[in-house]
mmCIF file of C-alpha atoms in Angstrom:
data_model
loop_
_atom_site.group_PDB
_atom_site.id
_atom_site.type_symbol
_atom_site.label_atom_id
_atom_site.label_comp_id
_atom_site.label_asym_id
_atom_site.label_seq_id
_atom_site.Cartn_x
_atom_site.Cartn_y
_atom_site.Cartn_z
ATOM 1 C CA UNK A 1 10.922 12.677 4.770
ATOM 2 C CA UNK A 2 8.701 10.128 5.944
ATOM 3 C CA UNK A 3 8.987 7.006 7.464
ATOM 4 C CA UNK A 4 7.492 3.561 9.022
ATOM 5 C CA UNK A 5 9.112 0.909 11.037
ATOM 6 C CA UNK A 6 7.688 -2.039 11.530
ATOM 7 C CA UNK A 7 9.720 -3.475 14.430
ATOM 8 C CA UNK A 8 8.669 -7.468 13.966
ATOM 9 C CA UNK A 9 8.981 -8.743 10.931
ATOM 10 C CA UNK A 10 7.268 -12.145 12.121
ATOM 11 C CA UNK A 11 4.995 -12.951 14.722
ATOM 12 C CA UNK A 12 3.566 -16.413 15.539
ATOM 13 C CA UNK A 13 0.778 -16.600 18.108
ATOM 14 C CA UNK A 14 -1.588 -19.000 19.369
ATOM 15 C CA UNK A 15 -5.315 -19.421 18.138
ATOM 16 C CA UNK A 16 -7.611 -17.122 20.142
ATOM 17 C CA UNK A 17 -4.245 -15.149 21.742
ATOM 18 C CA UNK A 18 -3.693 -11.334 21.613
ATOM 19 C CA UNK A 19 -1.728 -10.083 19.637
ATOM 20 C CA UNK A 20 -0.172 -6.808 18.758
ATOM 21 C CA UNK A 21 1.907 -5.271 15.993
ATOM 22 C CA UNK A 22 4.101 -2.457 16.402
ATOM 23 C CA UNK A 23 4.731 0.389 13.791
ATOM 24 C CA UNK A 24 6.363 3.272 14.222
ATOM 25 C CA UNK A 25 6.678 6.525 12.067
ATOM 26 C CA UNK A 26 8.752 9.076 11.616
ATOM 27 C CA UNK A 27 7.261 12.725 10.045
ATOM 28 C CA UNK A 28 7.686 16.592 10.820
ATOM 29 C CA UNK A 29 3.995 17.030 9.290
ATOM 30 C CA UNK A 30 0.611 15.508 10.716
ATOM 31 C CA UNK A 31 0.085 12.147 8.665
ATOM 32 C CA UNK A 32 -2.593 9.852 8.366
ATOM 33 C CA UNK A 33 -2.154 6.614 9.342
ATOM 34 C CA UNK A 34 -3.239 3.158 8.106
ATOM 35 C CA UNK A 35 -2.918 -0.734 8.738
ATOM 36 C CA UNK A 36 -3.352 -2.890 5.553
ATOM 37 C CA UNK A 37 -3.502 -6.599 5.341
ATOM 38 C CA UNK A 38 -3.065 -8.378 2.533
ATOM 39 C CA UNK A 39 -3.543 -12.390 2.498
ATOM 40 C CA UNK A 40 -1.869 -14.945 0.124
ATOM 41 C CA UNK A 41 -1.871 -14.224 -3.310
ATOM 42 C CA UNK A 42 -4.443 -11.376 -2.507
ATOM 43 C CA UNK A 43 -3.926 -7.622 -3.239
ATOM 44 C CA UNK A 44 -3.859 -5.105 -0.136
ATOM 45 C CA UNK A 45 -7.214 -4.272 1.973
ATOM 46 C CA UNK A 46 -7.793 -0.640 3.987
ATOM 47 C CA UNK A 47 -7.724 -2.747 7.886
ATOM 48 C CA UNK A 48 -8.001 0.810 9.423
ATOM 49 C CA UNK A 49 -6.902 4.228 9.507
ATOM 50 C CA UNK A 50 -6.545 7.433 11.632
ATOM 51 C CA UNK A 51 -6.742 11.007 10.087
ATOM 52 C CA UNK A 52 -7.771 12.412 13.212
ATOM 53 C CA UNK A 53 -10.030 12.693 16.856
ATOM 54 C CA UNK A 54 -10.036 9.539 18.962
ATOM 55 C CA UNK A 55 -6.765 8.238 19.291
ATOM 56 C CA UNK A 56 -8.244 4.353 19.353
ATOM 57 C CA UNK A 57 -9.469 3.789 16.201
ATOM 58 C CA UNK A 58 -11.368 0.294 15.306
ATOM 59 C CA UNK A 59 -11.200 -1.402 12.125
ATOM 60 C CA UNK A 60 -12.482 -4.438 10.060
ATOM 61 C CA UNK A 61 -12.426 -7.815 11.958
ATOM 62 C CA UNK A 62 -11.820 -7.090 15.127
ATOM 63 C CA UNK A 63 -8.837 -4.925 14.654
ATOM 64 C CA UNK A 64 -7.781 -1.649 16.580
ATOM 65 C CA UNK A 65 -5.027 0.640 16.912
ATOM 66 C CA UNK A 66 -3.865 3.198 18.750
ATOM 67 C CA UNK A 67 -2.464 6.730 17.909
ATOM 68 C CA UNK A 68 0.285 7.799 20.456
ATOM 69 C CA UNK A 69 1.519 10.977 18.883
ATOM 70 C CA UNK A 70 4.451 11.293 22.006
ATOM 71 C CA UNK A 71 5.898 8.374 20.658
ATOM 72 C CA UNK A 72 5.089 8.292 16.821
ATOM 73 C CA UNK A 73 3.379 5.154 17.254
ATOM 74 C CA UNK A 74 0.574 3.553 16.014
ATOM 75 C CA UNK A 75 0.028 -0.126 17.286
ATOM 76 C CA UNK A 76 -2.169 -2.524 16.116
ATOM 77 C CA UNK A 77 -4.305 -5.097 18.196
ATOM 78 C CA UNK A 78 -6.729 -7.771 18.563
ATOM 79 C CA UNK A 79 -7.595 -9.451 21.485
ATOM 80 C CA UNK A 80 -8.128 -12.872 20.247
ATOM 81 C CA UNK A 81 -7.145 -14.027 16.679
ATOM 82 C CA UNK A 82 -7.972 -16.665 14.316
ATOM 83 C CA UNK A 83 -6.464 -19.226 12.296
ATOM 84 C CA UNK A 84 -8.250 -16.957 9.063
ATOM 85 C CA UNK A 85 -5.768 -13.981 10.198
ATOM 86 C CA UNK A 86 -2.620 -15.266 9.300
ATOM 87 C CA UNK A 87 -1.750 -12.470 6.481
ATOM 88 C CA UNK A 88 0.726 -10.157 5.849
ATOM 89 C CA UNK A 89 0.083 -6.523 7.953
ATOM 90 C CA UNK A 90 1.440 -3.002 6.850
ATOM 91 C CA UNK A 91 1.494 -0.021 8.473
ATOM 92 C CA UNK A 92 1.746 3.127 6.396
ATOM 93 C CA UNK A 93 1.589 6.721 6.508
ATOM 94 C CA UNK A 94 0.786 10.019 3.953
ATOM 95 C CA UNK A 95 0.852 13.420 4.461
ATOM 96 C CA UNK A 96 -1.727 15.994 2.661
ATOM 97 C CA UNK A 97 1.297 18.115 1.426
ATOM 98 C CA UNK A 98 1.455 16.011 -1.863
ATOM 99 C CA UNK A 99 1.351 17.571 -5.530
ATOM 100 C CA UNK A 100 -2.419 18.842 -5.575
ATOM 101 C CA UNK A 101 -3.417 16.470 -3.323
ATOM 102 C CA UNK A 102 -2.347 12.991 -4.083
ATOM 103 C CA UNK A 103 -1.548 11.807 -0.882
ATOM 104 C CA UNK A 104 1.417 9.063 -1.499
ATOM 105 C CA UNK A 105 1.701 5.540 1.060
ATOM 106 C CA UNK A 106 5.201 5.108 2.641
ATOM 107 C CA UNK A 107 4.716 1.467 3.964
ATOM 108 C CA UNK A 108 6.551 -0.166 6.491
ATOM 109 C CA UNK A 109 8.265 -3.293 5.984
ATOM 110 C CA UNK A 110 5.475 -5.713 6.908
ATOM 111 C CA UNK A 111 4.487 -8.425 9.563
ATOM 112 C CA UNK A 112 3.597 -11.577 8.809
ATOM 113 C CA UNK A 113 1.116 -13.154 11.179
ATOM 114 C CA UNK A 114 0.794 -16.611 11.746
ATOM 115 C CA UNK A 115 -1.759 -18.419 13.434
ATOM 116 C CA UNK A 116 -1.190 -21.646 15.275
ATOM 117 C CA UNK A 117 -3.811 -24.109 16.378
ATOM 118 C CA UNK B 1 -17.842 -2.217 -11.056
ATOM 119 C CA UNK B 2 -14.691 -3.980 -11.395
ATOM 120 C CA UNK B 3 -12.514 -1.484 -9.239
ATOM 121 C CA UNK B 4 -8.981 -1.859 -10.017
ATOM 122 C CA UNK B 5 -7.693 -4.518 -12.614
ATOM 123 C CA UNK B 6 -4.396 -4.915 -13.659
ATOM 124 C CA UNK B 7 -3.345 -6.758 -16.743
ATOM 125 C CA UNK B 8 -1.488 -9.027 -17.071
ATOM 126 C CA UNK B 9 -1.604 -11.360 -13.542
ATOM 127 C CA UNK B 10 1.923 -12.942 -14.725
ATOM 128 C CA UNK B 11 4.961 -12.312 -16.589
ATOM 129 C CA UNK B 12 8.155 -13.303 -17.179
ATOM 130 C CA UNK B 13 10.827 -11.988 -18.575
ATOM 131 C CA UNK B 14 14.385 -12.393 -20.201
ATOM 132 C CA UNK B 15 17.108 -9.677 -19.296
ATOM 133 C CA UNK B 16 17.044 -6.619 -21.725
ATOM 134 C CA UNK B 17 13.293 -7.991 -23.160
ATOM 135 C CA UNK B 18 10.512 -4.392 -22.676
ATOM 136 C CA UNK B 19 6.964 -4.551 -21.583
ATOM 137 C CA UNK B 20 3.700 -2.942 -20.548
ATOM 138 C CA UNK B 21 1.732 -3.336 -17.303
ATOM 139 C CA UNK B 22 -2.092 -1.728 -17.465
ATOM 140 C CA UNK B 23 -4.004 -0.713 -14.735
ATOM 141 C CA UNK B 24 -7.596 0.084 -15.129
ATOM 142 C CA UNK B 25 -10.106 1.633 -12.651
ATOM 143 C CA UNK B 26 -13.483 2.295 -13.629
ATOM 144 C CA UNK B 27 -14.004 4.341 -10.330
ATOM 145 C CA UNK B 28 -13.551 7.724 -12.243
ATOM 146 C CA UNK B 29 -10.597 8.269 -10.071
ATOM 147 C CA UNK B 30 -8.248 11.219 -10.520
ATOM 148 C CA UNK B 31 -5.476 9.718 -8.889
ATOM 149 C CA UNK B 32 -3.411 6.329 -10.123
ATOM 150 C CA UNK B 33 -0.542 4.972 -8.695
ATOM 151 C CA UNK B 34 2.076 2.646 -9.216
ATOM 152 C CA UNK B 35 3.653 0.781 -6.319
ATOM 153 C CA UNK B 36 6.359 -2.565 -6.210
ATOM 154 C CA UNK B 37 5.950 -4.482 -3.447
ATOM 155 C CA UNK B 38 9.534 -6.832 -2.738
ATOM 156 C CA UNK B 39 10.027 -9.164 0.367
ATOM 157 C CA UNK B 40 11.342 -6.898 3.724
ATOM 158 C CA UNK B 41 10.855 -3.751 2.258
ATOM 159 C CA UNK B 42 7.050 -3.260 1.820
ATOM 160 C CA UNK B 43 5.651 -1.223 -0.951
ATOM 161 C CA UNK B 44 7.799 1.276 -2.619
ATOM 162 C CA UNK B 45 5.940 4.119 -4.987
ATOM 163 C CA UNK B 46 7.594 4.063 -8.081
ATOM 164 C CA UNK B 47 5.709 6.828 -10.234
ATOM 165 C CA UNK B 48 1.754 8.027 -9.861
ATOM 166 C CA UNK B 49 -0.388 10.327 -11.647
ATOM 167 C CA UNK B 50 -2.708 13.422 -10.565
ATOM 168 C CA UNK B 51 -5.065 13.518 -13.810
ATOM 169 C CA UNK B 52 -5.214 12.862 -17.226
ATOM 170 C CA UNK B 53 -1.735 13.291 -19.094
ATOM 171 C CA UNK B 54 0.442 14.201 -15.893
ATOM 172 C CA UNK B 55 2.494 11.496 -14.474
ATOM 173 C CA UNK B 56 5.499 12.286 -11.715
ATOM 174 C CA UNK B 57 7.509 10.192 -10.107
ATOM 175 C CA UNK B 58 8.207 8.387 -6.916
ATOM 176 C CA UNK B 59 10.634 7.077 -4.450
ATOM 177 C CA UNK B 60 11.778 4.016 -6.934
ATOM 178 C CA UNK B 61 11.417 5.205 -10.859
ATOM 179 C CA UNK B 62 14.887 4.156 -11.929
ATOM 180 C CA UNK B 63 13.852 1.908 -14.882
ATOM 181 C CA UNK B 64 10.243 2.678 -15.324
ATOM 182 C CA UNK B 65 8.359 4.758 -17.505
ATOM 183 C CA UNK B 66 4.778 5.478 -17.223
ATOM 184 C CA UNK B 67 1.572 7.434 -19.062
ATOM 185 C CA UNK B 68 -2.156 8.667 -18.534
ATOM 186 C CA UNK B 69 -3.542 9.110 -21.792
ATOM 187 C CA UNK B 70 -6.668 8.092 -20.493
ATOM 188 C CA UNK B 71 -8.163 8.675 -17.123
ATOM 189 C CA UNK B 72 -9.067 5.299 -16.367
ATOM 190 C CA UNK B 73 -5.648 4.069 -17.429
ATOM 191 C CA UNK B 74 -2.275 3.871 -16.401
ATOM 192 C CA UNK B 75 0.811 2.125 -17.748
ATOM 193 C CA UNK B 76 3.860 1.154 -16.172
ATOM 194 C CA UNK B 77 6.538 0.311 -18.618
ATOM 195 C CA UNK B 78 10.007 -1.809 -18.527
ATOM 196 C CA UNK B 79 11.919 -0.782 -21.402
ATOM 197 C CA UNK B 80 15.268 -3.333 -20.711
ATOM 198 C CA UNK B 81 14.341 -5.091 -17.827
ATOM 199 C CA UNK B 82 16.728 -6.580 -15.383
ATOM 200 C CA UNK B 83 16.486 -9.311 -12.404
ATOM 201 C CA UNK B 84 16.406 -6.146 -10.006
ATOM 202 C CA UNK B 85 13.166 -5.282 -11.341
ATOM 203 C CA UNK B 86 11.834 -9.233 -10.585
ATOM 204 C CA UNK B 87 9.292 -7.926 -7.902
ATOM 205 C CA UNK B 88 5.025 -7.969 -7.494
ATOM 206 C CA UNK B 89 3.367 -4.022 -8.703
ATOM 207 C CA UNK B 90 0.521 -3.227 -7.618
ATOM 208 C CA UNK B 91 -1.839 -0.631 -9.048
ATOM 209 C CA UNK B 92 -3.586 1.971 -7.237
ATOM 210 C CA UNK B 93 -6.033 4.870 -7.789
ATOM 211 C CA UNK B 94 -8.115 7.594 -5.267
ATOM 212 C CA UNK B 95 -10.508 10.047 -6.025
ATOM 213 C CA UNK B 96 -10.080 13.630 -5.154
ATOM 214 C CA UNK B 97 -12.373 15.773 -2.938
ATOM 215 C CA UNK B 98 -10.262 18.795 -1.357
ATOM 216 C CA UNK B 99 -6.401 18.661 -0.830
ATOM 217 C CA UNK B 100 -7.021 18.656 2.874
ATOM 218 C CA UNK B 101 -9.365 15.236 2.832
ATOM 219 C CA UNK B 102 -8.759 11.653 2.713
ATOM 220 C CA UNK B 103 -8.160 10.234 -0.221
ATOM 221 C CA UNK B 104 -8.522 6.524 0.186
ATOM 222 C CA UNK B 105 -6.063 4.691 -2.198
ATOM 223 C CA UNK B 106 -8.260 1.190 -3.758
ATOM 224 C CA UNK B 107 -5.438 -1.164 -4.881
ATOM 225 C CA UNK B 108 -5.353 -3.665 -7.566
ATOM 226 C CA UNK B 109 -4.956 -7.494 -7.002
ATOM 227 C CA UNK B 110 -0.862 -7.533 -8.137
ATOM 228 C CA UNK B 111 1.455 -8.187 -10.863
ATOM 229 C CA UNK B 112 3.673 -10.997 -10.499
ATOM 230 C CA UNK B 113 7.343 -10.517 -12.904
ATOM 231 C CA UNK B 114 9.846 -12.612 -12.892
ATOM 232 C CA UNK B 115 13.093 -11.130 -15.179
ATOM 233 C CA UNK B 116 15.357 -14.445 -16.088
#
């Protein structure tokens, strides 16, 4: 069976700071891989993903993250946030061995990023 | 296009009282699923749906019951809820291309139920 860890639960950084979330996952298949954000009172929106190729992968608004198969990781980064990025971040993963097809999410348990002035 | 809607935004509940949640996509997806979302533990897939009149469930369905009578729908119901089920769902649906490809999941904006 699958599974994420999300190894912060909250992270508070500085305006125009790095940052990076960790997630780790846990699979005997090859998964795809996916950061989704969701801000208050908002549903959940695709940040990034990685089926396959490049192991740096770039997303929406400035995000990346890295595929490190060695250590079932998949990071998340951005070099300098803003105050408008304080959300909630998930990592998640699917496999393709799902009943014809339908690839289901396993989420992790979430970050919440906030942004200080 | 609308995407995913779910109906209602709000609800709450009294212990042992039933009711429906509706998702609708009007993507022509083949996929729809049904996820709760609670505080430290993500989102949890509680049952989803590979077409028309199939449904199967997921890692939570304890308490839930679900149909696809239509393809753009899908139902969630509570049939005696209880406080454990007090929690935000969240619909979802994909289309389908190949079993090998991507299949990117479009979610709905939330269901927020309270059960007294």
């Amino acid at each position: 069976a699958q599974s994420v860890t999300q190894l912060d639960s909250q992270v508070p950084v500085f305006e125009e700071a790095p940052v990076e979330l960790r997630c780790n996952y846990s699979s005997s298949v090859s998964v795809y891989l996916f950061w989704y954000v969701q801000y208050p009172n908002q549903g959940l929106q695709l940040l990034l993903k990685y089926l396959s190729g490049s192991t740096l992968v770039k997303g929406i608004n400035g995000f990346e993250a890295e595929f490190n198969k060695s250590q079932t990781s998949f990071h998340l980064r951005k070099p300098s946030v803003h105050i408008s990025d304080t959300a909630e971040y998930f990592c998640a993963v699917s496999d393709f061995s799902g009943d014809q097809g339908a690839q289901k999410l396993v989420f992790g348990q979430g970050t919440r990023l906030t942004i200080n002035p | 296009n609308a995407g995913v809607t779910q109906t209602p935004k709000f609800r709450v509940l009294k212990t042992g009282q039933s009711m429906t949640l509706l998702c609708a996509q009007d993507m022509n997806h083949e996929y729809m699923y049904w996820y709760r979302q609670d505080p430290g533990m993500g989102l949890r897939l509680i049952h989803y749906s590979v077409g028309e009149g199939t449904t199967a469930k997921g890692e939570v369905p304890d308490g839930y019951n679900v149909s696809r009578l239509k393809k753009q729908n899908f139902l969630l119901g509570l049939e005696s809820a209880a406080p454990s089920q007090t929690s935000v769902y969240f619909c979802a649906s994909a289309t389908y291309r190949d079993y090998y490809s991507y299949n990117e999941q479009f979610f709905g904006p939330g269901t927020r139920l309270t059960v007294l």
